[in-house]
mmCIF file of C-alpha atoms in Angstrom:
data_model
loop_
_atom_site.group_PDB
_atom_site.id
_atom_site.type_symbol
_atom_site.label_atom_id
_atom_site.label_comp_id
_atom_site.label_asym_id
_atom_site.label_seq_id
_atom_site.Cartn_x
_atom_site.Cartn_y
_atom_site.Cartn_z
ATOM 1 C CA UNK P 17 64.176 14.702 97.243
ATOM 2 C CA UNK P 18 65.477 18.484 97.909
ATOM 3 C CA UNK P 19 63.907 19.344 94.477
ATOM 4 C CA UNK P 20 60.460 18.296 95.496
ATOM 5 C CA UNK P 21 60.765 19.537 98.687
ATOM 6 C CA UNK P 22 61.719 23.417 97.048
ATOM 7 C CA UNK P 23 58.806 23.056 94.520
ATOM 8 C CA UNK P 24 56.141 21.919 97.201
ATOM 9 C CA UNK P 25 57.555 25.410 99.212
ATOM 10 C CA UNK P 26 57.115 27.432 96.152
ATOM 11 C CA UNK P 27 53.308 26.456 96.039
ATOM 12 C CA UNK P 28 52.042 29.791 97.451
ATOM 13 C CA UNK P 29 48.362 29.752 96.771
ATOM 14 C CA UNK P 30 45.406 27.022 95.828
ATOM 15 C CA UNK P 31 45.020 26.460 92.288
ATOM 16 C CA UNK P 32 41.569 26.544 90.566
ATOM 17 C CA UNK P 33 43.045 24.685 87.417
ATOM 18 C CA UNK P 34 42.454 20.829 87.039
ATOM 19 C CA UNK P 35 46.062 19.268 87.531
ATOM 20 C CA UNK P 36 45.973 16.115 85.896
ATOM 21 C CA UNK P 37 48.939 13.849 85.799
ATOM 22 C CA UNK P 38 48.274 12.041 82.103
ATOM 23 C CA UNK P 39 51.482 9.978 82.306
ATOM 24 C CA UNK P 40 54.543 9.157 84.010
ATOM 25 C CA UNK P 41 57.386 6.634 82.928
ATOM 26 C CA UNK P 42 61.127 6.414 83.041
ATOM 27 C CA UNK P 43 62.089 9.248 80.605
ATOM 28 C CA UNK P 44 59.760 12.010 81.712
ATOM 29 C CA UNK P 45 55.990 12.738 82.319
ATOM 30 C CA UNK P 46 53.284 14.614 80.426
ATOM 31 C CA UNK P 47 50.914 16.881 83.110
ATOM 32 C CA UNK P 48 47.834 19.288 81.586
ATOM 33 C CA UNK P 49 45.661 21.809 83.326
ATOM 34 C CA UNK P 50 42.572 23.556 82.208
ATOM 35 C CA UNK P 51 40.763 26.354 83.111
ATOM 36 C CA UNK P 52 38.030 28.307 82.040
ATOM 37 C CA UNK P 53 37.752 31.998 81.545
ATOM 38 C CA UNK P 54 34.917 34.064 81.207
ATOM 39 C CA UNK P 55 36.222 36.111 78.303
ATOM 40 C CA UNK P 56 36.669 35.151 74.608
ATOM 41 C CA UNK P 57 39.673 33.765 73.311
ATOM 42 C CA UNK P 58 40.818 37.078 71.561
ATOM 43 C CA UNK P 59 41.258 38.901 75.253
ATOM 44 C CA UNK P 60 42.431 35.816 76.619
ATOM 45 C CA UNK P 61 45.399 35.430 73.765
ATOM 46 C CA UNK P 62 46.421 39.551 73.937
ATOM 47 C CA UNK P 63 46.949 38.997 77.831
ATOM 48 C CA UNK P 64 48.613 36.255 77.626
ATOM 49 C CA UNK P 65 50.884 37.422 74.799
ATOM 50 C CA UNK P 66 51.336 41.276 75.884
ATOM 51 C CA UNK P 67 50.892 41.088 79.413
ATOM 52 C CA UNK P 68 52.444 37.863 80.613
ATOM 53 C CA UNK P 69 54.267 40.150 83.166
ATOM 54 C CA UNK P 70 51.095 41.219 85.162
ATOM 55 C CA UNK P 71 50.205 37.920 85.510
ATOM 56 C CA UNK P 72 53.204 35.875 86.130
ATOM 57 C CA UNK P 73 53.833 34.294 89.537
ATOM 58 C CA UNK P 74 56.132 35.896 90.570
ATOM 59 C CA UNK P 75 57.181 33.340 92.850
ATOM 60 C CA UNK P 76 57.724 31.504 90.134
ATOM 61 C CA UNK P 77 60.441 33.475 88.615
ATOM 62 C CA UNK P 78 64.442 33.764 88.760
ATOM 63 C CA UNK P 79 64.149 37.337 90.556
ATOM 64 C CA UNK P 80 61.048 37.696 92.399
ATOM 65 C CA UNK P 81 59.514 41.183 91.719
ATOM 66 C CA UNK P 82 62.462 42.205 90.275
ATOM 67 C CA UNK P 83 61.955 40.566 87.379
ATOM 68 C CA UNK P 84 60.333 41.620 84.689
ATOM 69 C CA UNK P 85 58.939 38.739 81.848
ATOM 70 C CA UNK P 86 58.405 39.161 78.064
ATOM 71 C CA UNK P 87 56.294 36.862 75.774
ATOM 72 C CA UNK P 88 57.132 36.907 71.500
ATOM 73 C CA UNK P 89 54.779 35.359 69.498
ATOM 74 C CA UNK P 90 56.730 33.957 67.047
ATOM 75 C CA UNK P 91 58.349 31.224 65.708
ATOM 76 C CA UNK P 92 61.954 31.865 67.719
ATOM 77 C CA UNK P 93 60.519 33.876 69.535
ATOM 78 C CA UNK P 94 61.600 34.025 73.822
ATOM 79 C CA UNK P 95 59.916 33.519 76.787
ATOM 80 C CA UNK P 96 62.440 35.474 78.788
ATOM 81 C CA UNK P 97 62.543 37.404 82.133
ATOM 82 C CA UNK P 98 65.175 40.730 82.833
ATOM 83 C CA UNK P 99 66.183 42.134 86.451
ATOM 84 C CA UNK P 100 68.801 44.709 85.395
ATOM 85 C CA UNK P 101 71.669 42.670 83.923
ATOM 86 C CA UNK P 102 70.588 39.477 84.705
ATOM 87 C CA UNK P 103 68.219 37.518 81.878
ATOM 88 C CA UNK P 104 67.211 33.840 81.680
ATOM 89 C CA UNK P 105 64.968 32.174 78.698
ATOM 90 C CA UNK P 106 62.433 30.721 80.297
ATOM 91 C CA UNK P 107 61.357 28.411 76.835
ATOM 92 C CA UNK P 108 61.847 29.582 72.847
ATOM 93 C CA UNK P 109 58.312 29.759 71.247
ATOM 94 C CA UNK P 110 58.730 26.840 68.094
ATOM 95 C CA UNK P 111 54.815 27.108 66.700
ATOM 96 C CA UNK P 112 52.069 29.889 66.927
ATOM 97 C CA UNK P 113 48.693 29.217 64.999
ATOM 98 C CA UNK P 114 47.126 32.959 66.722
ATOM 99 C CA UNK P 115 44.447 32.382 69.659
ATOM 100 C CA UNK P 116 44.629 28.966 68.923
ATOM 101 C CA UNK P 117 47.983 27.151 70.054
ATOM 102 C CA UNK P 118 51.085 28.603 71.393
ATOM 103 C CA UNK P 119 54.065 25.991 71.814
ATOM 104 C CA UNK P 120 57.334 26.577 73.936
ATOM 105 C CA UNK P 121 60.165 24.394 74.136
ATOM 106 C CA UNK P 122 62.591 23.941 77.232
ATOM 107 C CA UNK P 123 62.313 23.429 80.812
ATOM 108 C CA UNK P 124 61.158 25.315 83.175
ATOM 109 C CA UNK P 125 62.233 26.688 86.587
ATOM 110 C CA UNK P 126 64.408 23.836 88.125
ATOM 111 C CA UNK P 127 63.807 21.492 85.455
ATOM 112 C CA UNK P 128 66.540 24.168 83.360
ATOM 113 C CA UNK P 129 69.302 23.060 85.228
ATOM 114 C CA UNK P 130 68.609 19.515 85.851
ATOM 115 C CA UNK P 131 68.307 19.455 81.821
ATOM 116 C CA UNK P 132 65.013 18.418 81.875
ATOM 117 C CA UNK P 133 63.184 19.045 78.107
ATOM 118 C CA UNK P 134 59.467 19.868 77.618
ATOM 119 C CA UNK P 135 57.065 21.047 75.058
ATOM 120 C CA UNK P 136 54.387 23.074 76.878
ATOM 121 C CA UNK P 137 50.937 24.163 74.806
ATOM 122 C CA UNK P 138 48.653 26.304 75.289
ATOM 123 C CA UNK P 139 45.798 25.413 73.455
ATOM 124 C CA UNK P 140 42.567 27.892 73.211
ATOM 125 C CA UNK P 141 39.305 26.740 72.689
ATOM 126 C CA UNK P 142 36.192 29.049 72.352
ATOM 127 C CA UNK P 143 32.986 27.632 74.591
ATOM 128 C CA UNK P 144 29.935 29.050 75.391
ATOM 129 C CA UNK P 145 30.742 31.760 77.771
ATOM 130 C CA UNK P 146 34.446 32.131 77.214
ATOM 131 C CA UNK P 147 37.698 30.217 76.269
ATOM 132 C CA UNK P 148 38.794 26.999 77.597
ATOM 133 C CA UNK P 149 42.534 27.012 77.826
ATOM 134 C CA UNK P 150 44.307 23.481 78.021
ATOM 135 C CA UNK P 151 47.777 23.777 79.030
ATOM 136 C CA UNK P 152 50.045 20.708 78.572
ATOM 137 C CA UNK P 153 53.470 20.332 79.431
ATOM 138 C CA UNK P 154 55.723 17.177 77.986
ATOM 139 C CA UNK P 155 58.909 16.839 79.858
ATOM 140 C CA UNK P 156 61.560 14.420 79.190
ATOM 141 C CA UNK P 157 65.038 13.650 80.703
ATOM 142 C CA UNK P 158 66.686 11.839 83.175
ATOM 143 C CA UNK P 159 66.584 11.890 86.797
ATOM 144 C CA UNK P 160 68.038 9.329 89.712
ATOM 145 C CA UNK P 161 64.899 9.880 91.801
ATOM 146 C CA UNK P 162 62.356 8.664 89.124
ATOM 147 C CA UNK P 163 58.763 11.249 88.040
ATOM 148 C CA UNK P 164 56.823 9.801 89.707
ATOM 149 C CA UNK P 165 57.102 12.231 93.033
ATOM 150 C CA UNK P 166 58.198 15.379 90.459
ATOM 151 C CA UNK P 167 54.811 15.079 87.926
ATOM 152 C CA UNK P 168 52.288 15.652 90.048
ATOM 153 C CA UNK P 169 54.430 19.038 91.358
ATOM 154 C CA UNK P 170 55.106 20.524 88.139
ATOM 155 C CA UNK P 171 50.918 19.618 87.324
ATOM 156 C CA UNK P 172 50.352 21.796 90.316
ATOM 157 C CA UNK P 173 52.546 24.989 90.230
ATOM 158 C CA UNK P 174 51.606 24.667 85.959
ATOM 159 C CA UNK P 175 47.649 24.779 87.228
ATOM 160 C CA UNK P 176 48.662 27.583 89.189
ATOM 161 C CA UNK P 177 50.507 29.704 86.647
ATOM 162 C CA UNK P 178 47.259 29.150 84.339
ATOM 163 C CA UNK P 179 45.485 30.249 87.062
ATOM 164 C CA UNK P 180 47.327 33.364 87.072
ATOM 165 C CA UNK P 181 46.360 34.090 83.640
ATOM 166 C CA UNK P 182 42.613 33.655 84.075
ATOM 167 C CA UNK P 183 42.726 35.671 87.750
ATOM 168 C CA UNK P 184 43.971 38.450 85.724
ATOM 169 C CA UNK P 185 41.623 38.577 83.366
ATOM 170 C CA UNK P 186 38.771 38.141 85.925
ATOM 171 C CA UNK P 187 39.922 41.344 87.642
ATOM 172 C CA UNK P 188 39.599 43.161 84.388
#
């Protein structure tokens, strides 16, 4: 119950992604979020990629504004964030197919340390007008109090990390 309670605090802002809780059992839960941006999908892959650190919540990070995150798009590759000394990876990048899918595996934020697992794409679509960007986020794992409370939180602070991404690129 504390966990939900921190991750409802750490929503900071409205989110103008669709959270969508897809399912919810047991074992874990599978949340997506889409948004679309009015840019095409070879902008929207370079920011995310190269400038994941303008665009980051950083409320959403292990050091506020201290610290700083970094993106490799490769296979092996880290999703990792540095405040001096201090590190953490975030998820290890297991599959890039270039403005097209990027998949991370691990879990994210709290879900680290309760050893929660998740795959978490980002899949790029171009549309009239821009790219659609699906991002879905598979989590399995164990925990006493159940999903169904947690899901629909990690939908929400996900739609507002994608969010993130596309306010960037709007204020370009």
């Amino acid at each position: 119950m504390k966990l939900i309670a921190l991750f409802t605090l750490l929503l900071s802002s409205a989110c103008l992604a669709k959270p969508v809780v897809i399912a919810v059992s047991d074992s874990g839960f599978i949340v997506e979020n889409k948004v679309h941006i009015d840019a095409p999908t070879d902008v929207v892959w370079t920011a995310l990629i190269n400038d994941i650190d303008k665009w980051w919540p950083k409320s959403h990070s292990w050091w506020g504004e201290e610290g700083k995150f970094t993106l490799q798009a490769k296979a092996g590759g880290c999703f990792c964030e540095m405040a001096g000394s201090r590190s953490a990876q975030h998820m290890q990048v297991v599959f890039v197919d270039p403005q097209k899918v990027l998949r991370m595996t691990g879990g994210l934020g709290p879900l680290q340390g309760m050893g929660m697992f998740g795959s978490l794409d980002w899949v790029f679509e171009p549309v009239p007008g821009g790219t659609q960007i699906t991002l879905t986020y598979r989590v399995q794992g164990f925990t006493p109090d159940g999903f169904s409370k947690l899901a629909p939180v990690v939908a929400e602070i996900q739609g507002m990390q994608l969010q993130g991404l596309a306010n960037y690129l709007r204020s370009d």
